[in-house]
């Protein structure tokens, strides 16, 4: 479909008409109903033991192609506006162009090395926001757009854009009737990333002030729905207490934004250059409804595998073996008439 659209856009009159549609939509604060109708494809998440619960599946939203093109243009303009006005919190490392998982890992490594220069051990509490895209509050999102300094016509446009949406679900051969969607944004939308950045930046500014007022000396990093609380101290027990207090603040603040932490994915990890055995204490989050967290020898985050000395030995071994396996499977494919079936992967 994109190929056909690109061909059509070569005609200057067609391109001008599409630009006029986009401008009029924003000017009058209206998003056409056929752009609000979507198809949601349900696909299983990989490497799950059981698939008998909703979180084992991922929903991908398919939208009208012309609508997606206009959304992409609007998204680029929004990004330019919020970046030029410094509205995005510096700890928010996703939802913007030229930001990736590499930025997060580089910044985290920088934190760790700065701590080591000061003879401090760096402790990390990683948490995951459950069902983030589908939980964004539309009313709160429009308030945030107003606070970000957007023109009232833009805020009015998004007030209309977010409501009266409907989708039809597909899962293998099953198709559902259309359902109304009154909360959240679709992951297939070009605007979802900038919505995410705006939503989380507002939360991070409030969180930063709360931690400052409580005099809890921790740092925060955020990548999409994955957050990190970073504490640095000469005592692991002091770091754990700081992580506990800040995690309590984060959980309460998230609930006020209509979001919750997925407790099963919460992890703690300590970075240290000490030689010999290293037995860091556990972090007991049970008073906050989370489990007791036991530090592991390695920690996987955003595709990177860290050990406590950040030597990246496990990371290199894992991905080199994965590359070798992929080459072997390609050889199997070359020598076979049929494709490799899923359980051979």
Coordinates of C-alpha atoms in Angstrom, one line a residue:
X1 CA 0.0 0.0 0.0
X2 CA 2.8 2.4 0.8
X3 CA 4.3 1.7 -2.6
X4 CA 1.1 2.8 -4.3
X5 CA 0.8 5.9 -2.1
X6 CA 4.3 7.0 -2.9
X7 CA 3.5 6.6 -6.6
X8 CA 0.4 8.8 -6.1
X9 CA 2.3 11.4 -4.2
X10 CA 4.6 12.0 -7.2
X11 CA 1.6 13.9 -8.7
X12 CA 1.9 17.4 -7.2
X13 CA -1.9 18.0 -7.3
X14 CA -2.5 14.8 -5.3
X15 CA 0.2 15.8 -2.8
X16 CA -1.3 19.3 -2.5
X17 CA -4.8 17.8 -1.8
X18 CA -3.4 15.6 1.0
X19 CA -1.6 18.5 2.6
X20 CA -4.8 20.5 2.5
X21 CA -6.6 17.6 4.2
X22 CA -4.0 17.6 7.0
X23 CA -4.1 21.3 7.4
X24 CA -7.9 21.5 7.5
X25 CA -8.1 18.7 10.0
X26 CA -5.8 20.5 12.5
X27 CA -7.5 23.9 11.7
X28 CA -11.0 22.8 12.5
X29 CA -10.0 20.3 15.2
X30 CA -11.5 17.2 13.5
X31 CA -10.1 13.7 12.6
X32 CA -12.3 11.8 10.0
X33 CA -14.0 8.7 11.4
X34 CA -12.6 6.4 8.7
X35 CA -9.1 7.3 10.1
X36 CA -10.3 6.3 13.6
X37 CA -11.3 2.8 12.5
X38 CA -8.5 0.2 12.9
X39 CA -7.7 -3.5 12.8
X40 CA -5.9 -5.0 15.8
X41 CA -3.9 -8.1 15.1
X42 CA -3.2 -10.4 18.2
X43 CA 0.2 -12.1 18.0
X44 CA 1.8 -14.3 20.7
X45 CA 4.9 -13.0 22.4
X46 CA 8.0 -15.2 21.9
X47 CA 9.5 -17.5 24.5
X48 CA 6.5 -17.8 26.8
X49 CA 5.9 -21.0 28.7
X50 CA 2.1 -20.7 28.6
X51 CA -0.3 -18.8 26.4
X52 CA -3.4 -18.9 28.6
X53 CA -3.3 -15.3 29.8
X54 CA -3.7 -12.0 28.0
X55 CA -0.2 -10.7 28.7
X56 CA 1.3 -13.5 26.7
X57 CA 0.1 -11.7 23.6
X58 CA 0.9 -8.4 21.8
X59 CA -1.6 -6.3 19.9
X60 CA -0.6 -4.6 16.7
X61 CA -2.9 -1.9 15.4
X62 CA -3.3 -1.5 11.6
X63 CA -4.5 1.9 10.5
X64 CA -5.7 3.6 7.3
X65 CA -2.5 4.2 5.2
X66 CA -3.4 7.8 4.3
X67 CA -4.2 8.5 7.9
X68 CA -0.9 7.1 9.0
X69 CA 0.9 9.3 6.5
X70 CA -0.8 12.4 7.9
X71 CA -0.1 11.2 11.5
X72 CA 3.6 10.9 10.6
X73 CA 3.7 14.4 9.4
X74 CA 2.0 15.7 12.5
X75 CA 4.3 13.6 14.7
X76 CA 7.4 15.2 13.2
X77 CA 6.0 18.7 13.8
X78 CA 5.1 17.8 17.4
X79 CA 8.6 16.5 18.1
X80 CA 10.1 19.7 16.7
X81 CA 7.9 21.7 19.0
X82 CA 8.5 19.8 22.2
X83 CA 12.3 19.5 21.7
X84 CA 12.7 23.2 20.8
X85 CA 10.8 24.1 24.0
X86 CA 12.7 21.7 26.2
X87 CA 9.5 20.0 27.4
X88 CA 10.8 16.4 27.2
X89 CA 12.5 15.4 30.4
X90 CA 16.3 14.6 29.9
X91 CA 15.8 11.2 31.5
X92 CA 13.2 10.2 28.8
X93 CA 15.2 8.4 26.2
X94 CA 12.4 7.1 23.8
X95 CA 9.6 8.5 21.8
X96 CA 11.9 10.9 19.9
X97 CA 14.1 10.6 16.8
X98 CA 17.7 9.7 17.1
X99 CA 17.1 8.0 20.5
X100 CA 17.6 4.3 20.9
X101 CA 18.5 1.5 23.3
X102 CA 22.1 2.4 22.7
X103 CA 21.6 5.9 24.2
X104 CA 20.2 4.3 27.4
X105 CA 23.0 1.7 27.7
X106 CA 25.7 4.4 27.1
X107 CA 24.1 6.7 29.7
X108 CA 23.8 3.9 32.2
X109 CA 27.5 2.9 31.7
X110 CA 28.4 6.5 32.1
X111 CA 26.6 6.6 35.5
X112 CA 28.4 3.5 36.6
X113 CA 31.9 4.7 35.7
X114 CA 31.3 8.1 37.3
X115 CA 30.3 6.2 40.5
X116 CA 33.4 4.1 40.4
X117 CA 35.6 7.2 40.1
X118 CA 34.0 8.4 43.3
X119 CA 34.4 4.9 44.9
X120 CA 30.7 4.3 44.9
X121 CA 28.8 1.2 44.0
X122 CA 25.9 1.7 41.6
X123 CA 22.6 -0.1 42.4
X124 CA 19.8 -0.4 39.8
X125 CA 16.1 -1.1 40.4
X126 CA 14.5 -1.9 37.0
X127 CA 10.7 -1.8 36.7
X128 CA 8.2 -2.2 33.9
X129 CA 4.9 -0.3 33.4
X130 CA 2.2 -2.8 32.6
X131 CA 0.0 -2.3 29.5
X132 CA 1.4 1.2 29.0
X133 CA 0.1 2.0 25.5
X134 CA -3.4 0.8 26.2
X135 CA -3.6 2.6 29.6
X136 CA -2.9 6.2 28.6
X137 CA -5.7 8.5 29.9
X138 CA -7.1 10.6 27.0
X139 CA -8.2 13.5 29.2
X140 CA -4.9 13.7 31.0
X141 CA -3.1 13.6 27.7
X142 CA -4.9 16.6 26.3
X143 CA -4.1 18.5 29.5
X144 CA -0.4 17.7 29.0
X145 CA -0.6 18.9 25.4
X146 CA -2.0 22.2 26.7
X147 CA 0.8 22.4 29.4
X148 CA 3.4 21.8 26.6
X149 CA 2.4 25.1 25.0
X150 CA 0.6 23.8 21.9
X151 CA -1.9 26.1 20.1
X152 CA -5.5 25.6 21.4
X153 CA -6.4 24.4 17.9
X154 CA -3.9 21.6 18.2
X155 CA -5.2 20.6 21.6
X156 CA -8.8 20.7 20.2
X157 CA -7.7 18.5 17.3
X158 CA -6.3 15.8 19.6
X159 CA -9.3 16.0 21.8
X160 CA -11.3 14.9 18.8
X161 CA -8.5 12.5 17.5
X162 CA -8.5 10.4 20.7
X163 CA -12.3 9.8 21.0
X164 CA -14.9 7.7 19.1
X165 CA -12.3 5.2 18.0
X166 CA -13.2 1.6 17.2
X167 CA -11.3 -1.5 16.3
X168 CA -11.8 -5.0 15.1
X169 CA -9.7 -7.9 16.5
X170 CA -8.1 -10.6 14.5
X171 CA -6.5 -13.7 15.9
X172 CA -5.6 -16.4 13.4
X173 CA -8.8 -17.1 11.5
X174 CA -11.0 -15.5 14.2
X175 CA -12.4 -12.0 13.7
X176 CA -14.4 -10.0 16.2
X177 CA -17.1 -7.4 15.8
X178 CA -16.1 -3.8 16.2
X179 CA -15.4 -2.5 19.7
X180 CA -15.2 1.1 20.9
X181 CA -11.8 2.2 22.3
X182 CA -12.1 5.0 24.9
X183 CA -8.6 4.7 26.5
X184 CA -5.0 4.2 25.3
X185 CA -3.3 4.7 22.0
X186 CA -2.4 2.1 19.3
X187 CA 1.2 1.0 19.0
X188 CA 0.9 1.1 15.2
X189 CA 0.3 4.8 15.2
X190 CA 3.1 7.3 14.3
X191 CA 1.8 9.5 17.1
X192 CA 2.0 6.9 19.8
X193 CA 5.7 7.5 20.5
X194 CA 5.4 11.2 20.9
X195 CA 2.3 10.7 23.1
X196 CA 4.4 8.3 25.2
X197 CA 7.2 10.9 25.5
X198 CA 4.9 13.7 26.6
X199 CA 3.0 11.5 29.1
X200 CA 6.1 10.2 30.7
X201 CA 7.9 13.5 30.7
X202 CA 5.2 15.1 32.8
X203 CA 5.4 12.2 35.2
X204 CA 9.2 12.4 35.4
X205 CA 9.1 16.1 36.2
X206 CA 6.7 15.5 39.0
X207 CA 8.8 12.5 40.2
X208 CA 12.0 14.5 40.1
X209 CA 10.4 17.2 42.4
X210 CA 9.0 14.6 44.8
X211 CA 12.4 12.8 45.2
X212 CA 14.1 16.2 45.6
X213 CA 11.7 17.3 48.3
X214 CA 12.1 13.9 50.1
X215 CA 15.9 14.2 49.8
X216 CA 16.3 10.8 48.2
X217 CA 19.5 11.0 46.1
X218 CA 18.6 8.7 43.1
X219 CA 18.6 9.2 39.4
X220 CA 15.9 8.0 36.9
X221 CA 16.2 6.7 33.3
X222 CA 13.2 5.8 31.2
X223 CA 12.9 3.9 27.9
X224 CA 9.3 3.4 26.7
X225 CA 7.7 1.5 29.5
X226 CA 11.0 0.3 31.1
X227 CA 12.2 2.5 34.0
X228 CA 15.4 2.5 36.0
X229 CA 16.0 3.9 39.5
X230 CA 19.7 4.4 40.1
X231 CA 21.3 4.7 43.5
X232 CA 25.0 5.2 44.2
X233 CA 26.6 4.7 47.7
X234 CA 29.5 3.1 49.5
X235 CA 27.0 0.9 51.3
X236 CA 24.7 -1.5 49.5
X237 CA 22.3 -1.4 52.4
X238 CA 22.0 2.3 52.1
X239 CA 21.4 2.0 48.3
X240 CA 18.7 -0.6 48.9
X241 CA 16.9 1.7 51.3
X242 CA 17.0 4.5 48.8
X243 CA 15.7 2.2 46.1
X244 CA 12.9 1.1 48.4
X245 CA 11.8 4.6 49.2
X246 CA 12.0 5.8 45.6
X247 CA 10.2 2.8 44.3
X248 CA 7.3 3.5 46.7
X249 CA 7.1 7.1 45.3
X250 CA 7.2 5.8 41.7
X251 CA 4.5 3.3 42.3
X252 CA 2.1 5.8 43.9
X253 CA 2.8 8.4 41.2
X254 CA 2.2 5.9 38.4
X255 CA -1.2 4.9 40.0
X256 CA -2.2 8.6 39.9
X257 CA -1.5 8.6 36.2
X258 CA -3.6 5.5 35.6
X259 CA -0.6 3.2 35.3
X260 CA 0.7 0.3 37.3
X261 CA 4.0 -1.5 37.7
X262 CA 4.3 -5.1 36.5
X263 CA 5.8 -6.5 39.7
X264 CA 6.9 -9.8 38.2
X265 CA 9.4 -7.9 36.0
X266 CA 11.0 -5.8 38.7
X267 CA 14.7 -6.6 39.2
X268 CA 17.6 -5.3 41.3
X269 CA 21.2 -5.4 40.2
X270 CA 24.5 -4.0 41.7
X271 CA 27.6 -2.9 39.8
X272 CA 30.9 -3.3 41.6
X273 CA 34.6 -3.7 40.8
X274 CA 35.4 -5.6 43.9
X275 CA 37.6 -8.7 43.4
X276 CA 36.7 -12.1 44.8
X277 CA 33.2 -13.2 45.9
X278 CA 30.4 -10.6 45.8
X279 CA 27.3 -11.3 47.7
X280 CA 25.0 -8.3 47.6
X281 CA 21.9 -8.2 49.9
X282 CA 18.4 -8.9 48.6
X283 CA 15.9 -6.1 48.3
X284 CA 12.6 -6.7 50.2
X285 CA 9.8 -5.0 48.4
X286 CA 7.0 -7.2 49.9
X287 CA 5.6 -4.3 52.0
X288 CA 4.9 -2.5 48.7
X289 CA 3.2 -5.5 47.1
X290 CA 6.3 -6.6 45.1
X291 CA 8.4 -9.7 45.7
X292 CA 11.8 -10.0 47.5
X293 CA 14.4 -9.3 44.8
X294 CA 17.5 -11.4 44.7
X295 CA 20.4 -10.0 42.7
X296 CA 21.7 -12.2 39.8
X297 CA 25.1 -12.6 38.3
X298 CA 24.0 -11.0 35.1
X299 CA 21.2 -8.7 34.0
X300 CA 19.6 -8.4 30.6
X301 CA 18.2 -4.9 29.8
X302 CA 17.1 -3.6 26.4
X303 CA 19.0 -6.4 24.6
X304 CA 22.2 -5.8 26.5
X305 CA 23.6 -8.3 29.0
X306 CA 25.4 -6.6 31.9
X307 CA 27.6 -8.2 34.6
X308 CA 28.7 -6.4 37.7
X309 CA 32.0 -5.2 36.2
X310 CA 30.3 -4.3 32.8
X311 CA 32.9 -6.3 30.9
X312 CA 30.2 -7.5 28.4
X313 CA 31.7 -11.0 28.2
X314 CA 28.2 -12.6 28.5
X315 CA 26.8 -10.2 26.0
X316 CA 29.4 -11.0 23.4
X317 CA 29.1 -14.8 23.9
X318 CA 25.3 -14.7 23.7
X319 CA 25.1 -12.7 20.5
X320 CA 28.1 -14.4 18.8
X321 CA 26.5 -17.8 19.4
X322 CA 23.1 -16.5 18.2
X323 CA 24.8 -15.3 15.0
X324 CA 26.4 -18.7 14.4
X325 CA 23.0 -20.4 15.0
X326 CA 21.3 -18.1 12.5
X327 CA 24.0 -19.0 9.9
X328 CA 23.4 -22.7 10.5
X329 CA 19.6 -22.3 10.1
X330 CA 20.2 -20.4 6.8
X331 CA 22.2 -23.4 5.6
X332 CA 19.3 -25.7 6.6
X333 CA 16.9 -23.5 4.6
X334 CA 19.2 -23.6 1.6
X335 CA 19.3 -27.4 1.6
X336 CA 15.6 -28.0 2.2
X337 CA 12.5 -27.8 0.1
X338 CA 10.3 -26.8 3.1
X339 CA 10.8 -24.1 5.6
X340 CA 12.1 -24.6 9.1
X341 CA 9.1 -25.3 11.4
X342 CA 8.8 -23.2 14.6
X343 CA 10.0 -25.7 17.1
X344 CA 13.3 -25.9 15.3
X345 CA 14.1 -22.3 16.1

